[in-house]
Amino acid sequence: MTIELRHLRAFLAIVEEGTITRAATRLHTGQPALSRTLRQLEDHLGVRLIDRSTHHLELTAAGRTFRDRAAAALAAVDSALDPRTLASPPLRLGHPWAALGDHTIPLLRRWDDEHPDVPLELRRIDDRTAGLTQGRVDIALLRGEVTAPGLVTELLLDEERVAVVPAASDLADREVLTLADLAAWPVALNTVAGTTTLDLWPAGHRPTATIEVANTDEWLTAIAAGRAVGISTAATPRLHKHPAIAYRPLADAPPVPLFLAWRRGVPAHPAIPDLVRLARAVVTGNRRSANGLSVGRGGRTSRVR
């Protein structure tokens, strides 16, 4: 049979909603029809995409691989059929949190001044690659080790880590904190796009409790409520101010690399090289004006994975 876009949309709706019932409601169709559509897709591919043997649907290994391909295919079709992109397609810049920190606004303003004919859209997407591998963005700002295959990365800078603590806690009374100071508290871990894991602490001195969250909003809420502490980078305080949260320098944690990343081997947005050059210039210029020093690691380092 012929596979149509509706098969891809049905599959992704089921994945995103977690149940066929909710997916059917979202797509305004019946459960039996949606189940048949999923079976047709699986029959065509010759693999099981979703394990339906439990109350909660689970993606198979093949399903996880196909999810990104399906999302990228739909994103490409939607972009091609969007009349706004015919004249000058926007350049979609993704990030999972904190964007470019203090450099975000200068970057956007300079882009508008220097490239008025190419809209730059900043999109926060709670995903390890900020939607890049799914084709939802053209280029992304990613922190920490970038392990997704098929990506080209450009190191922009290294960001110092900061402790993020409840403003009403004793920790907020200190000017500088250490990993040992935080170990007595539950630690909020963003398991989707965060850069903090328990491996940051020495073995034998790690926190005994964690609170796992799926996005920045849940992470901030857990800390503001006094349920946990967190660790982030120096980019976070500027974009995520909160009256119930205090940010303090973290003395003994290594910095976090910040990369620009884009996909290799696919039709790329023609303005990507311009954005890479401008981002590098903004970061370099801001750091020089701030302390009179030249940039250290944030030079022209491109890597292909």
PDB file of N, CA and C in Angstrom, residues 164-167 188 218-231 244-246:
ATOM      1  N   VAL A 164      22.308  26.549  41.877  1.00  0.00           N
ATOM      2  CA  VAL A 164      20.966  27.139  41.850  1.00  0.00           C
ATOM      3  C   VAL A 164      20.223  26.612  43.068  1.00  0.00           C
ATOM      4  N   VAL A 165      19.890  27.502  44.008  1.00  0.00           N
ATOM      5  CA  VAL A 165      19.378  27.059  45.307  1.00  0.00           C
ATOM      6  C   VAL A 165      18.121  27.850  45.680  1.00  0.00           C
ATOM      7  N   PRO A 166      17.299  27.309  46.575  1.00  0.00           N
ATOM      8  CA  PRO A 166      16.133  28.073  47.048  1.00  0.00           C
ATOM      9  C   PRO A 166      16.586  29.348  47.753  1.00  0.00           C
ATOM     10  N   ALA A 167      15.971  30.451  47.438  1.00  0.00           N
ATOM     11  CA  ALA A 167      16.377  31.733  48.021  1.00  0.00           C
ATOM     12  C   ALA A 167      16.198  31.765  49.526  1.00  0.00           C
ATOM     13  N   ALA A 188      17.916  18.418  41.524  1.00  0.00           N
ATOM     14  CA  ALA A 188      17.006  18.379  40.375  1.00  0.00           C
ATOM     15  C   ALA A 188      17.822  18.134  39.110  1.00  0.00           C
ATOM     16  N   GLU A 218       9.953  22.778  34.902  1.00  0.00           N
ATOM     17  CA  GLU A 218       9.818  21.861  36.030  1.00  0.00           C
ATOM     18  C   GLU A 218      11.041  21.933  36.940  1.00  0.00           C
ATOM     19  N   TRP A 219      12.203  22.095  36.341  1.00  0.00           N
ATOM     20  CA  TRP A 219      13.451  22.215  37.107  1.00  0.00           C
ATOM     21  C   TRP A 219      13.431  23.449  37.994  1.00  0.00           C
ATOM     22  N   LEU A 220      13.042  24.582  37.429  1.00  0.00           N
ATOM     23  CA  LEU A 220      12.970  25.817  38.214  1.00  0.00           C
ATOM     24  C   LEU A 220      11.945  25.708  39.334  1.00  0.00           C
ATOM     25  N   THR A 221      10.805  25.089  39.045  1.00  0.00           N
ATOM     26  CA  THR A 221       9.750  24.967  40.047  1.00  0.00           C
ATOM     27  C   THR A 221      10.195  24.118  41.225  1.00  0.00           C
ATOM     28  N   ALA A 222      10.886  23.012  40.963  1.00  0.00           N
ATOM     29  CA  ALA A 222      11.345  22.143  42.042  1.00  0.00           C
ATOM     30  C   ALA A 222      12.302  22.885  42.973  1.00  0.00           C
ATOM     31  N   ILE A 223      13.167  23.724  42.410  1.00  0.00           N
ATOM     32  CA  ILE A 223      14.119  24.473  43.226  1.00  0.00           C
ATOM     33  C   ILE A 223      13.414  25.605  43.975  1.00  0.00           C
ATOM     34  N   ALA A 224      12.547  26.326  43.282  1.00  0.00           N
ATOM     35  CA  ALA A 224      11.841  27.444  43.920  1.00  0.00           C
ATOM     36  C   ALA A 224      10.971  26.965  45.080  1.00  0.00           C
ATOM     37  N   ALA A 225      10.439  25.754  44.975  1.00  0.00           N
ATOM     38  CA  ALA A 225       9.589  25.208  46.032  1.00  0.00           C
ATOM     39  C   ALA A 225      10.387  24.689  47.224  1.00  0.00           C
ATOM     40  N   GLY A 226      11.706  24.712  47.125  1.00  0.00           N
ATOM     41  CA  GLY A 226      12.538  24.240  48.224  1.00  0.00           C
ATOM     42  C   GLY A 226      12.695  22.740  48.270  1.00  0.00           C
ATOM     43  N   ARG A 227      12.357  22.058  47.179  1.00  0.00           N
ATOM     44  CA  ARG A 227      12.441  20.602  47.158  1.00  0.00           C
ATOM     45  C   ARG A 227      13.805  20.093  46.715  1.00  0.00           C
ATOM     46  N   ALA A 228      14.597  20.960  46.084  1.00  0.00           N
ATOM     47  CA  ALA A 228      15.866  20.502  45.526  1.00  0.00           C
ATOM     48  C   ALA A 228      16.772  21.695  45.278  1.00  0.00           C
ATOM     49  N   VAL A 229      18.022  21.367  44.951  1.00  0.00           N
ATOM     50  CA  VAL A 229      18.960  22.352  44.429  1.00  0.00           C
ATOM     51  C   VAL A 229      19.308  21.918  43.009  1.00  0.00           C
ATOM     52  N   GLY A 230      19.994  22.767  42.289  1.00  0.00           N
ATOM     53  CA  GLY A 230      20.362  22.419  40.928  1.00  0.00           C
ATOM     54  C   GLY A 230      21.701  23.011  40.553  1.00  0.00           C
ATOM     55  N   ILE A 231      22.199  22.582  39.411  1.00  0.00           N
ATOM     56  CA  ILE A 231      23.436  23.123  38.854  1.00  0.00           C
ATOM     57  C   ILE A 231      23.167  23.488  37.403  1.00  0.00           C
ATOM     58  N   ALA A 244      12.214  33.319  44.026  1.00  0.00           N
ATOM     59  CA  ALA A 244      12.418  32.273  45.025  1.00  0.00           C
ATOM     60  C   ALA A 244      13.684  31.466  44.771  1.00  0.00           C
ATOM     61  N   ILE A 245      14.522  31.920  43.830  1.00  0.00           N
ATOM     62  CA  ILE A 245      15.732  31.190  43.471  1.00  0.00           C
ATOM     63  C   ILE A 245      16.943  32.104  43.584  1.00  0.00           C
ATOM     64  N   ALA A 246      18.050  31.553  44.093  1.00  0.00           N
ATOM     65  CA  ALA A 246      19.319  32.289  44.166  1.00  0.00           C
ATOM     66  C   ALA A 246      20.377  31.545  43.359  1.00  0.00           C
TER      67      ALA A 246
END
